[in-house]
Tab-separated table of C-alpha atoms in Angstrom:
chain	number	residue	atom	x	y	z
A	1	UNK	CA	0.000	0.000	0.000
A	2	UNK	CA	2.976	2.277	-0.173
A	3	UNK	CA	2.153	5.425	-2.192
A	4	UNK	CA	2.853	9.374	-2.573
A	5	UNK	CA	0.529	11.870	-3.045
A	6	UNK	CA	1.251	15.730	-4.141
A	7	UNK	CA	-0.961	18.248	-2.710
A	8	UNK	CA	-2.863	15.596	-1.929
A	9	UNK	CA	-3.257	13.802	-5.284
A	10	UNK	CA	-2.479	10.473	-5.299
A	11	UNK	CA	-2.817	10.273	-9.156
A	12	UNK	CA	-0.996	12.582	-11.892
A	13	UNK	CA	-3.379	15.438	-11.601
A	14	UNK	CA	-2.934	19.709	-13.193
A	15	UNK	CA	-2.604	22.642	-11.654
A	16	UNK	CA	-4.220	25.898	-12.996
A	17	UNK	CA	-2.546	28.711	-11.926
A	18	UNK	CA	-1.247	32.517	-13.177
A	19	UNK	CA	1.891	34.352	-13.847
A	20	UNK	CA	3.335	35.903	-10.894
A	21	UNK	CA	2.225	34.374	-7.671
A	22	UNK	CA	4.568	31.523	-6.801
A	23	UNK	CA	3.154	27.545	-6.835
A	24	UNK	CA	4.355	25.298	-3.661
A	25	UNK	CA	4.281	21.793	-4.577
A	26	UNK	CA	4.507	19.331	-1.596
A	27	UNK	CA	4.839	15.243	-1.804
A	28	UNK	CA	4.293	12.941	0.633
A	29	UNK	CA	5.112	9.749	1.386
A	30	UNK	CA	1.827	7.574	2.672
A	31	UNK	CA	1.749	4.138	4.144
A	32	UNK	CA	5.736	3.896	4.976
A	33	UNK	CA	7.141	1.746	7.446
A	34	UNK	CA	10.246	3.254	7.607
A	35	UNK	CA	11.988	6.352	6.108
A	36	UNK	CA	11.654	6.814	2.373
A	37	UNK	CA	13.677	9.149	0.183
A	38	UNK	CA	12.389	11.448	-2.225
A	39	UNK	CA	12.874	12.979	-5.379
A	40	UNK	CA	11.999	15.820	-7.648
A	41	UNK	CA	12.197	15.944	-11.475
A	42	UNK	CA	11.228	19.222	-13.366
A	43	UNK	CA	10.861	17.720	-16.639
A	44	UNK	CA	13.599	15.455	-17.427
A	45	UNK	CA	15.923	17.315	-14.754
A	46	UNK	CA	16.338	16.339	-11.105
A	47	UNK	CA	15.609	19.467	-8.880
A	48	UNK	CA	18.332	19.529	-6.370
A	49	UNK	CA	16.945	19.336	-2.421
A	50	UNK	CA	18.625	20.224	0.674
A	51	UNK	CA	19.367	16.964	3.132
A	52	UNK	CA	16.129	18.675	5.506
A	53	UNK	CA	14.132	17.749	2.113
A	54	UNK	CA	13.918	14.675	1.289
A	55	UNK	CA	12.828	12.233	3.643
A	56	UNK	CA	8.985	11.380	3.817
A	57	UNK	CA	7.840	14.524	2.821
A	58	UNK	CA	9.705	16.837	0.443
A	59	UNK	CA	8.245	20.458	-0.896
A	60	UNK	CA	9.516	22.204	-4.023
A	61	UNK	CA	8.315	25.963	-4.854
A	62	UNK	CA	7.584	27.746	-8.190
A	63	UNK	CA	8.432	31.570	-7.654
A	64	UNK	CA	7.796	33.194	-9.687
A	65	UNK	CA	5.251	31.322	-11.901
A	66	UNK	CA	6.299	32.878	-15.634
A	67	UNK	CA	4.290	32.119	-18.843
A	68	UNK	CA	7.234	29.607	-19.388
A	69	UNK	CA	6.148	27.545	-16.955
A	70	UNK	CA	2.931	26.727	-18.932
A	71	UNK	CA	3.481	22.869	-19.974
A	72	UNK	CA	6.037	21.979	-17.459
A	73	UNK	CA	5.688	19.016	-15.600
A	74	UNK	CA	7.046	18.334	-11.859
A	75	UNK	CA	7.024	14.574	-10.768
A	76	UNK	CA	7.906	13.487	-7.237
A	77	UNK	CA	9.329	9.911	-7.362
A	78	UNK	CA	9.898	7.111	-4.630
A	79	UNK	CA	14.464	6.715	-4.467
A	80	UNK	CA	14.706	3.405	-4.322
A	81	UNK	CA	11.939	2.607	-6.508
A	82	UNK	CA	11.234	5.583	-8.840
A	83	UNK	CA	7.983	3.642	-10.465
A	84	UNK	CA	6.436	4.971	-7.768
A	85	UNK	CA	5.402	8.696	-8.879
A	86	UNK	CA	2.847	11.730	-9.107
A	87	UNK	CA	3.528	13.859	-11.835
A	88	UNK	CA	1.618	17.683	-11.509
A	89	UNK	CA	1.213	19.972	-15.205
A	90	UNK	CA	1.157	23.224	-14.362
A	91	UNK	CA	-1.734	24.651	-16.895
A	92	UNK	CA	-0.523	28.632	-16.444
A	93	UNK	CA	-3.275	30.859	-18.209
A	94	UNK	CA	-2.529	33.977	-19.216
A	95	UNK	CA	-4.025	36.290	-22.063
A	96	UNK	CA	-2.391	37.261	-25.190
A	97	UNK	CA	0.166	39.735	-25.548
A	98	UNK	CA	-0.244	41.401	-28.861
A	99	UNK	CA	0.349	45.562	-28.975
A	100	UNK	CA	2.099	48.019	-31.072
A	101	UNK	CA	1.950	48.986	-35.166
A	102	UNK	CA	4.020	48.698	-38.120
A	103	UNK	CA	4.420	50.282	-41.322
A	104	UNK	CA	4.793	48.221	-45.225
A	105	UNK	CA	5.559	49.698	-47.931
A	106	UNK	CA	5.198	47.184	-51.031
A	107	UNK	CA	5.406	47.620	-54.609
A	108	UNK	CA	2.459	46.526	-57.032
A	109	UNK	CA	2.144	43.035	-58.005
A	110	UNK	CA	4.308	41.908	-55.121
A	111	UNK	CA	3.189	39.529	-52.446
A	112	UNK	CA	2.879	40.833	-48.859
A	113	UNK	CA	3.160	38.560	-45.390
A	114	UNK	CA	1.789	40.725	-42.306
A	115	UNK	CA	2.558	38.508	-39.339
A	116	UNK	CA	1.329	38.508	-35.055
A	117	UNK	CA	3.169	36.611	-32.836
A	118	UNK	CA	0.727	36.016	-30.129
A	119	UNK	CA	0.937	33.060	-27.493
A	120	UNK	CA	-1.918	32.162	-25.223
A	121	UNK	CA	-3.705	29.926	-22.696
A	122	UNK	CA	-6.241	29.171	-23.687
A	123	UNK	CA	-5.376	29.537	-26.804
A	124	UNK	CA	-6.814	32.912	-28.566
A	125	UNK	CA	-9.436	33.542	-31.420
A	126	UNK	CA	-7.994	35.518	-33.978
A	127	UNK	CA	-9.110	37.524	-36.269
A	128	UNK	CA	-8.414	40.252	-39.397
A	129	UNK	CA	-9.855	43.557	-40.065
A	130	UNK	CA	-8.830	45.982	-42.802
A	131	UNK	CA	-9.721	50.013	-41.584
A	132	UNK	CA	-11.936	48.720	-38.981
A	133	UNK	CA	-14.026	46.527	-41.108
A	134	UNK	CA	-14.315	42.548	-41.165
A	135	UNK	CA	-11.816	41.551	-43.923
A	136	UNK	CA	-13.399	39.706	-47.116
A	137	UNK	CA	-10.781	37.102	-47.998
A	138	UNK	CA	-10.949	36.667	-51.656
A	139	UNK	CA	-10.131	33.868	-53.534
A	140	UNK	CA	-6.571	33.141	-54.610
A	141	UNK	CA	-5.489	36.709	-53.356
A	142	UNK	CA	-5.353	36.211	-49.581
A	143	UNK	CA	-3.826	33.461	-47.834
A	144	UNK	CA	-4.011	32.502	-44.073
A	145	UNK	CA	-1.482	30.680	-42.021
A	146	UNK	CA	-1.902	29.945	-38.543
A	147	UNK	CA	-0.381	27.786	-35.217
A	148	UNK	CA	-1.062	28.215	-31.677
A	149	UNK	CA	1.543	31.069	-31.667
A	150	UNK	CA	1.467	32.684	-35.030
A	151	UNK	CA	-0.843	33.999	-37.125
A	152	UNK	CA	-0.284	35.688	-40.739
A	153	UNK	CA	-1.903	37.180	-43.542
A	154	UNK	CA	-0.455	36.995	-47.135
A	155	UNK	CA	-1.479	39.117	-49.955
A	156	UNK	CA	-0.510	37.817	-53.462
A	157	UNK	CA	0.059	40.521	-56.225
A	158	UNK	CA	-1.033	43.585	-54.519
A	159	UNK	CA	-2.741	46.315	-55.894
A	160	UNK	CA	-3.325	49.841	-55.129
A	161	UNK	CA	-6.986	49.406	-53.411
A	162	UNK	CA	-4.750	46.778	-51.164
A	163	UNK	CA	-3.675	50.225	-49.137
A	164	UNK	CA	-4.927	50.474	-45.875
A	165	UNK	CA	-4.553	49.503	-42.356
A	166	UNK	CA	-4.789	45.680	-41.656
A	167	UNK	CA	-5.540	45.178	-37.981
A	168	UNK	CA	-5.100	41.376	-36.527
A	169	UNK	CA	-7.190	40.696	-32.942
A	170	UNK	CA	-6.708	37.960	-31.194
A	171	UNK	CA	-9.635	37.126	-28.327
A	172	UNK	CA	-9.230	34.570	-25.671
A	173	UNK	CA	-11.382	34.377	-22.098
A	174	UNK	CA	-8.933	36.135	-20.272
A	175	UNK	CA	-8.327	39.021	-22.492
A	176	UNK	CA	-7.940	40.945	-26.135
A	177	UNK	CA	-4.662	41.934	-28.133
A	178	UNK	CA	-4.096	43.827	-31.452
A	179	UNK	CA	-1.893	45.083	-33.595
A	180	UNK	CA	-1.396	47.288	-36.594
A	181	UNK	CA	-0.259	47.090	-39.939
A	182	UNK	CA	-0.056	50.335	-42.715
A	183	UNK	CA	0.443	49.006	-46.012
A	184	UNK	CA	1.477	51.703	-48.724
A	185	UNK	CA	1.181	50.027	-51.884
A	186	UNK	CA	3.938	51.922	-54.192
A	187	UNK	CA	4.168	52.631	-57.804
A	188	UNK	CA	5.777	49.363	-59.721
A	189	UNK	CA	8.976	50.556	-60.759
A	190	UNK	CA	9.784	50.046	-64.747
A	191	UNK	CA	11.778	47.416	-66.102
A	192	UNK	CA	13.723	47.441	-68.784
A	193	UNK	CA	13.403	43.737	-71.038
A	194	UNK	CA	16.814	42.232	-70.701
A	195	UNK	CA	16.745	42.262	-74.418
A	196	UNK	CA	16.703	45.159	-75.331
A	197	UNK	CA	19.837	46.504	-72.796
A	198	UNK	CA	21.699	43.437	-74.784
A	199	UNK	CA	20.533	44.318	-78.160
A	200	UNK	CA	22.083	47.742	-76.945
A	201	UNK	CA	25.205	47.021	-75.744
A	202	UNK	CA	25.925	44.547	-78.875
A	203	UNK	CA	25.224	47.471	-81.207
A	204	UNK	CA	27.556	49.710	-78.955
A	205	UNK	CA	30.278	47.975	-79.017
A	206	UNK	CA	30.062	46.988	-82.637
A	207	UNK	CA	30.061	50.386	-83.311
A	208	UNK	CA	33.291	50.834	-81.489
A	209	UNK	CA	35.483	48.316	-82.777
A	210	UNK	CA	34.404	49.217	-86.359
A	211	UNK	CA	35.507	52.842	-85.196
A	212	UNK	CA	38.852	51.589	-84.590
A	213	UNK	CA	39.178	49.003	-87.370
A	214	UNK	CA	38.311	52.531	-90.181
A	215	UNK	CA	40.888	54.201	-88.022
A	216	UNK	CA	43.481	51.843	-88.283
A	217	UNK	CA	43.129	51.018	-92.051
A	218	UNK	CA	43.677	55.008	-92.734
A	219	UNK	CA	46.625	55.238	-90.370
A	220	UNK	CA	48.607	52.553	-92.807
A	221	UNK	CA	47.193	54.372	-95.940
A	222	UNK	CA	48.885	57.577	-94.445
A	223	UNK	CA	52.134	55.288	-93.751
């Protein structure tokens, strides 16, 4: 009947908690005989205890509780027989954190990513508006792309009625985020066919050397 139990769970169990106010994780040791030694494992990574810390009862504290944590599992395991374990996933909610503007400028007929970087838990809603209004993604000229941590729009070939501000919103329970994008859709700047420069330099230089071939033929008239 020997067993532990972590904040009184005697099965793998998670822990909701927030950013900021620090987690205190403590295992016990429950229908012992004798002494039993414990130890603690943040992920794959033994947590080193003092000696005062280990015996029967061992505690291990979270401070403070960052939006790294989120994921991270803490198992308490039996020493001499390490089958013997409760593992705790801390679940650490926090809103997403998406602020601030930028500014594109883009030529015509040129594609165009705008990209938010916004992580949350629980994962966030997201969303695209373009001067305020809900965005009408048209076929074959806007493209989305999304994980739990990125989201991006992608404009292929854009034209001038593509300028504008493009405003991505991203909604979970526990709060909003957004952020700006200008896009100044420029002028297309002329090209000159590859051909034609060629055709140019060919008749250039043709010129030239004909230049100096007449030259040289009445030089050894002269002579």
């Amino acid at each position: 009947g020997l067993e532990l139990s972590v904040n009184s769970h005697a099965a793998d169990f998670s822990l909701s908690t927030m950013p900021g106010p620090p987690v205190s994780l403590s295992c016990l040791v429950r229908n012992s005989s004798q002494a039993e030694e414990l130890l603690w494992y943040r992920g794959d990574g033994q947590v080193d205890l003092k000696d005062g810390n280990k015996v029967n009862v061992s505690n291990v504290c979270v401070s403070p509780v960052t939006e790294s944590d989120n994921g991270v599992t803490f198992t308490c395991k039996l020493a001499r027989d390490k089958s013997v374990q409760v593992s705790v996933l801390l679940d650490v909610q926090f809103p997403p954190h998406l602020s601030g503007e930028e500014s594109l400028q883009i030529e015509e007929e040129k594609d165009v990513t705008m990209s938010c970087n916004a992580k949350s838990n629980p994962q966030g809603q997201t969303a695209w508006y373009k001067n305020n209004n809900s965005l009408t993604l048209k076929q074959n000229r806007y493209q989305l792309y999304q994980t739990s941590e990125v989201f991006q729009l992608s404009i292929i070939k854009v034209e001038k009625s593509d300028n504008g501000t493009y405003t991505c919103v991203v909604k979970s329970p526990l709060g909003e985020g957004r952020k700006d994008f200008h896009l100044i859709v420029e002028d297309k700047k002329p090209v000159f066919p590859k051909e034609a420069v060629i055709a140019a330099v060919v008749v250039v230089t043709a010129t030239v050397l004909f230049g100096i071939v007449a030259r040289r033929d009445k030089i050894f008239k002269v002579w």
